[in-house]
Amino acid sequence: MTLFYGTELSSRLMLGTAQYPSPEILADAVRRAGAGVVTVSLRREAAGTRAGQAFWALIRELDVPVLPNTAGCHTVREAVTTAQMAREVFGTDWIKLEVIGESDTLQPDMFALVEAARILTEDGFRVFPYMTEDLVGAERLLRAGCEVLMPWGAPIGSGKGLNNLFGLRALRAHFPDVPMVVDAGIGVPSHAAQAMELGYDAVLINTAVAKAGNPAEMARAFAMAVEAGRMAYIADPMEERDMAVPSTPVIGQAVL
Amino acid sequence: MRILVNGEHHDVTAASLAALLDELGYDATARVATAVDGSFVAAGRRATHPLHDGAQVEILAPMQGG
């Protein structure tokens, strides 16, 4: 059982709610994914515009735990203020902490991330930090009070899969007891299965589902891949070998 | 008094953040969060949070996110 800040999720698939063709398709995708968590955000809303309120009504109807993010924040102050606003609006102390340091790759700014994580943890937040697979950064985040880590697979929205397998393996091995989620960069279900086979506790997907030709079907495919990958991890995969080893027994083989 | 709300200039008479929301026409039941000059202002403190000329107010609502 994996606990995220003391909570067991109904599924190891976390799903983003952005970029779907329509609210109905988003709702279908969340249901078909059986998502354990959905991520949400905050944006400016003018008086009389009800888009935000309608979205919130939809999310409440889906009855899935929400993980608000601080997407788009580039400084500690922006991220901290956004997190505080999100806590009030969404009524949860969970926050997916994003502090972006580089705009082409949307790479997390690990220095600002650690600082923001420390401030938010002291303020009672349960921080899910969106991070690179940096071991030293991970250590600092844990010291800052994070009890979950969320390394990227590849840049957000790129669909490139797990860019640094070695790094993700090393991170998993260094902190075997810390719940970890691969967030960002996953493009197809096999990428998600791979993350789960490495021993990651969950994956967070958005673009790969929302931008699929059939988001609801893709959501279901991801759910199956996550389950298969987790089952495979528990079943303890074989060691990879460089040379062939016959699988059919050679004893008793005829000499012809 | 001229203030900036969500990046747009508004000439308002409201003296507090709560009065501003009302003056701009936000529904009292709307689920929004507020910040003034980069700092969060909780819903319970809006009525007593004064505004000053040039204040930068952010009014945010739920939206889709990844």
Short mmCIF file of C-alpha atoms in Angstrom, two decimals, chain A residues 19-220:
data_model
loop_
_atom_site.label_atom_id
_atom_site.label_comp_id
_atom_site.label_asym_id
_atom_site.label_seq_id
_atom_site.Cartn_x
_atom_site.Cartn_y
_atom_site.Cartn_z
CA GLN A 19 -6.70 20.67 -22.83
CA TYR A 20 -9.67 18.32 -23.35
CA PRO A 21 -11.94 19.04 -26.33
CA SER A 22 -14.93 19.55 -23.99
CA PRO A 23 -15.97 19.22 -20.33
CA GLU A 24 -17.97 16.10 -21.24
CA ILE A 25 -14.90 14.43 -22.75
CA LEU A 26 -12.87 15.39 -19.69
CA ALA A 27 -15.49 13.79 -17.43
CA ASP A 28 -15.52 10.63 -19.57
CA ALA A 29 -11.74 10.42 -19.47
CA VAL A 30 -11.62 10.79 -15.68
CA ARG A 31 -14.22 8.03 -15.30
CA ARG A 32 -12.57 5.67 -17.78
CA ALA A 33 -9.17 6.28 -16.18
CA GLY A 34 -10.59 5.56 -12.74
CA ALA A 35 -8.21 8.35 -11.77
CA GLY A 36 -6.99 8.37 -8.17
CA VAL A 37 -6.43 12.13 -8.26
CA VAL A 38 -7.17 14.93 -10.69
CA THR A 39 -5.00 18.02 -10.95
CA VAL A 40 -6.55 21.46 -11.12
CA SER A 41 -5.38 25.04 -11.28
CA LEU A 42 -6.34 28.68 -10.74
CA ARG A 43 -6.68 31.49 -13.25
CA ARG A 44 -7.98 35.00 -13.40
CA GLU A 45 -11.74 35.26 -13.67
CA ALA A 46 -13.71 38.37 -14.51
CA ALA A 47 -16.97 39.17 -12.71
CA GLY A 48 -19.91 37.52 -14.40
CA THR A 49 -17.77 34.86 -16.04
CA ARG A 50 -18.86 31.52 -14.70
CA ALA A 51 -16.31 29.28 -16.40
CA GLY A 52 -14.39 28.63 -13.20
CA GLN A 53 -17.52 27.95 -11.21
CA ALA A 54 -18.82 25.54 -13.86
CA PHE A 55 -15.50 23.71 -13.93
CA TRP A 56 -15.53 23.39 -10.16
CA ALA A 57 -19.07 21.98 -10.24
CA LEU A 58 -17.93 19.37 -12.77
CA ILE A 59 -14.95 18.34 -10.65
CA ARG A 60 -17.10 17.99 -7.54
CA GLU A 61 -19.51 15.82 -9.44
CA LEU A 62 -16.67 13.50 -10.47
CA ASP A 63 -15.90 12.99 -6.77
CA VAL A 64 -12.15 12.42 -7.21
CA PRO A 65 -9.58 13.96 -4.84
CA VAL A 66 -8.05 17.12 -6.29
CA LEU A 67 -4.42 18.14 -6.40
CA PRO A 68 -4.15 21.85 -7.20
CA ASN A 69 -1.00 23.03 -8.96
CA THR A 70 1.04 26.20 -9.10
CA ALA A 71 1.56 25.94 -12.86
CA GLY A 72 3.07 28.97 -14.52
CA CYS A 73 4.85 30.23 -11.40
CA HIS A 74 8.48 31.28 -11.85
CA THR A 75 9.30 32.62 -8.38
CA VAL A 76 9.00 31.42 -4.81
CA ARG A 77 6.63 34.26 -3.98
CA GLU A 78 4.29 33.55 -6.90
CA ALA A 79 4.20 29.85 -6.05
CA VAL A 80 3.59 30.41 -2.34
CA THR A 81 0.79 32.93 -2.93
CA THR A 82 -0.80 30.70 -5.57
CA ALA A 83 -0.66 27.72 -3.20
CA GLN A 84 -2.35 29.73 -0.45
CA MET A 85 -5.10 30.82 -2.85
CA ALA A 86 -5.54 27.24 -4.09
CA ARG A 87 -5.87 25.92 -0.55
CA GLU A 88 -8.79 28.25 0.10
CA VAL A 89 -10.54 27.68 -3.23
CA PHE A 90 -10.16 23.90 -3.38
CA GLY A 91 -10.30 23.18 0.34
CA THR A 92 -7.22 20.96 0.41
CA ASP A 93 -3.73 21.37 1.81
CA TRP A 94 -2.28 19.24 -1.00
CA ILE A 95 -0.34 21.25 -3.54
CA LYS A 96 1.53 20.19 -6.68
CA LEU A 97 4.35 22.67 -6.41
CA GLU A 98 5.72 23.88 -9.73
CA VAL A 99 8.34 26.59 -9.91
CA ILE A 100 9.53 26.83 -13.48
CA GLY A 101 13.13 27.85 -14.10
CA GLU A 102 13.52 27.57 -17.86
CA SER A 103 10.83 28.37 -20.36
CA ASP A 104 11.80 26.14 -23.33
CA THR A 105 11.84 22.94 -21.29
CA LEU A 106 9.62 24.14 -18.41
CA GLN A 107 12.33 22.64 -16.26
CA PRO A 108 11.75 23.04 -12.52
CA ASP A 109 13.95 25.56 -10.70
CA MET A 110 15.20 23.22 -7.98
CA PHE A 111 16.62 26.01 -5.83
CA ALA A 112 13.37 27.98 -5.75
CA LEU A 113 11.41 24.73 -5.41
CA VAL A 114 13.23 23.76 -2.21
CA GLU A 115 12.70 27.22 -0.75
CA ALA A 116 8.99 27.28 -1.65
CA ALA A 117 8.54 23.72 -0.33
CA ARG A 118 10.05 24.71 3.00
CA ILE A 119 7.79 27.77 3.37
CA LEU A 120 4.67 25.84 2.39
CA THR A 121 5.44 22.84 4.60
CA GLU A 122 5.89 25.16 7.59
CA ASP A 123 2.52 26.67 6.69
CA GLY A 124 0.85 23.25 6.90
CA PHE A 125 0.81 22.31 3.20
CA ARG A 126 1.41 18.79 1.94
CA VAL A 127 3.73 19.42 -0.94
CA PHE A 128 4.03 17.32 -4.12
CA PRO A 129 7.10 18.93 -5.71
CA TYR A 130 7.48 18.78 -9.48
CA MET A 131 11.23 18.23 -9.80
CA THR A 132 14.02 17.02 -12.00
CA GLU A 133 15.44 13.58 -11.16
CA ASP A 134 18.29 15.27 -9.24
CA LEU A 135 19.39 13.22 -6.21
CA VAL A 136 20.74 16.16 -4.26
CA GLY A 137 17.62 18.18 -4.96
CA ALA A 138 15.50 15.25 -3.80
CA GLU A 139 17.42 15.10 -0.53
CA ARG A 140 16.89 18.84 0.02
CA LEU A 141 13.18 18.56 -0.74
CA LEU A 142 12.80 15.76 1.78
CA ARG A 143 14.70 17.83 4.34
CA ALA A 144 12.36 20.75 3.56
CA GLY A 145 9.47 18.56 4.65
CA CYS A 146 8.23 16.93 1.44
CA GLU A 147 6.99 13.37 1.91
CA VAL A 148 6.30 12.76 -1.79
CA LEU A 149 8.51 13.45 -4.82
CA MET A 150 7.40 14.01 -8.40
CA PRO A 151 10.29 13.76 -10.87
CA TRP A 152 9.69 14.57 -14.50
CA GLY A 153 9.91 11.90 -17.18
CA ALA A 154 10.51 14.47 -19.92
CA PRO A 155 9.51 18.10 -20.48
CA ILE A 156 5.81 18.84 -19.87
CA GLY A 157 3.67 18.09 -22.92
CA SER A 158 6.56 16.59 -24.93
CA GLY A 159 5.34 12.98 -24.84
CA LYS A 160 8.93 11.77 -24.99
CA GLY A 161 8.61 9.24 -22.19
CA LEU A 162 11.34 8.57 -19.64
CA ASN A 163 14.29 10.63 -20.86
CA ASN A 164 16.74 9.61 -18.19
CA LEU A 165 16.18 6.02 -17.19
CA PHE A 166 19.41 5.86 -15.26
CA GLY A 167 18.50 8.95 -13.25
CA LEU A 168 14.99 7.73 -12.47
CA ARG A 169 16.33 4.31 -11.43
CA ALA A 170 18.92 5.94 -9.19
CA LEU A 171 16.31 8.21 -7.60
CA ARG A 172 13.99 5.27 -6.94
CA ALA A 173 16.84 3.23 -5.45
CA HIS A 174 18.13 6.06 -3.23
CA PHE A 175 14.80 6.74 -1.57
CA PRO A 176 13.00 3.39 -1.58
CA ASP A 177 10.45 4.40 1.04
CA VAL A 178 9.41 7.77 -0.38
CA PRO A 179 6.23 7.74 -2.47
CA MET A 180 7.21 8.94 -5.94
CA VAL A 181 5.19 9.93 -8.97
CA VAL A 182 6.55 10.33 -12.49
CA ASP A 183 4.99 13.56 -13.66
CA ALA A 184 5.26 15.03 -17.13
CA GLY A 185 6.56 13.85 -20.46
CA ILE A 186 4.70 10.55 -20.67
CA GLY A 187 3.28 10.12 -24.17
CA VAL A 188 1.89 6.60 -24.48
CA PRO A 189 0.77 3.87 -22.07
CA SER A 190 4.03 1.91 -22.48
CA HIS A 191 5.89 4.88 -20.95
CA ALA A 192 3.57 4.75 -17.95
CA ALA A 193 4.04 0.99 -17.63
CA GLN A 194 7.79 1.50 -17.73
CA ALA A 195 7.66 4.06 -14.90
CA MET A 196 5.60 1.65 -12.82
CA GLU A 197 7.95 -1.26 -13.62
CA LEU A 198 10.82 0.87 -12.25
CA GLY A 199 8.96 0.97 -8.96
CA TYR A 200 7.41 4.41 -9.15
CA ASP A 201 4.26 4.57 -7.08
CA ALA A 202 2.11 6.47 -9.55
CA VAL A 203 2.18 8.50 -12.75
CA LEU A 204 0.59 11.81 -13.59
CA ILE A 205 -0.68 12.18 -17.15
CA ASN A 206 -2.44 15.04 -18.88
CA THR A 207 -1.51 15.89 -22.47
CA ALA A 208 -1.16 12.24 -23.56
CA VAL A 209 -4.81 11.64 -22.70
CA ALA A 210 -6.30 15.05 -23.49
CA LYS A 211 -4.65 15.29 -26.91
CA ALA A 212 -5.35 11.71 -27.98
CA GLY A 213 -7.85 11.24 -30.80
CA ASN A 214 -10.10 9.48 -28.31
CA PRO A 215 -9.24 10.75 -24.82
CA ALA A 216 -11.59 8.41 -22.94
CA GLU A 217 -10.18 5.30 -24.64
CA MET A 218 -6.64 6.51 -24.06
CA ALA A 219 -7.46 7.13 -20.41
CA ARG A 220 -8.56 3.52 -20.09
#
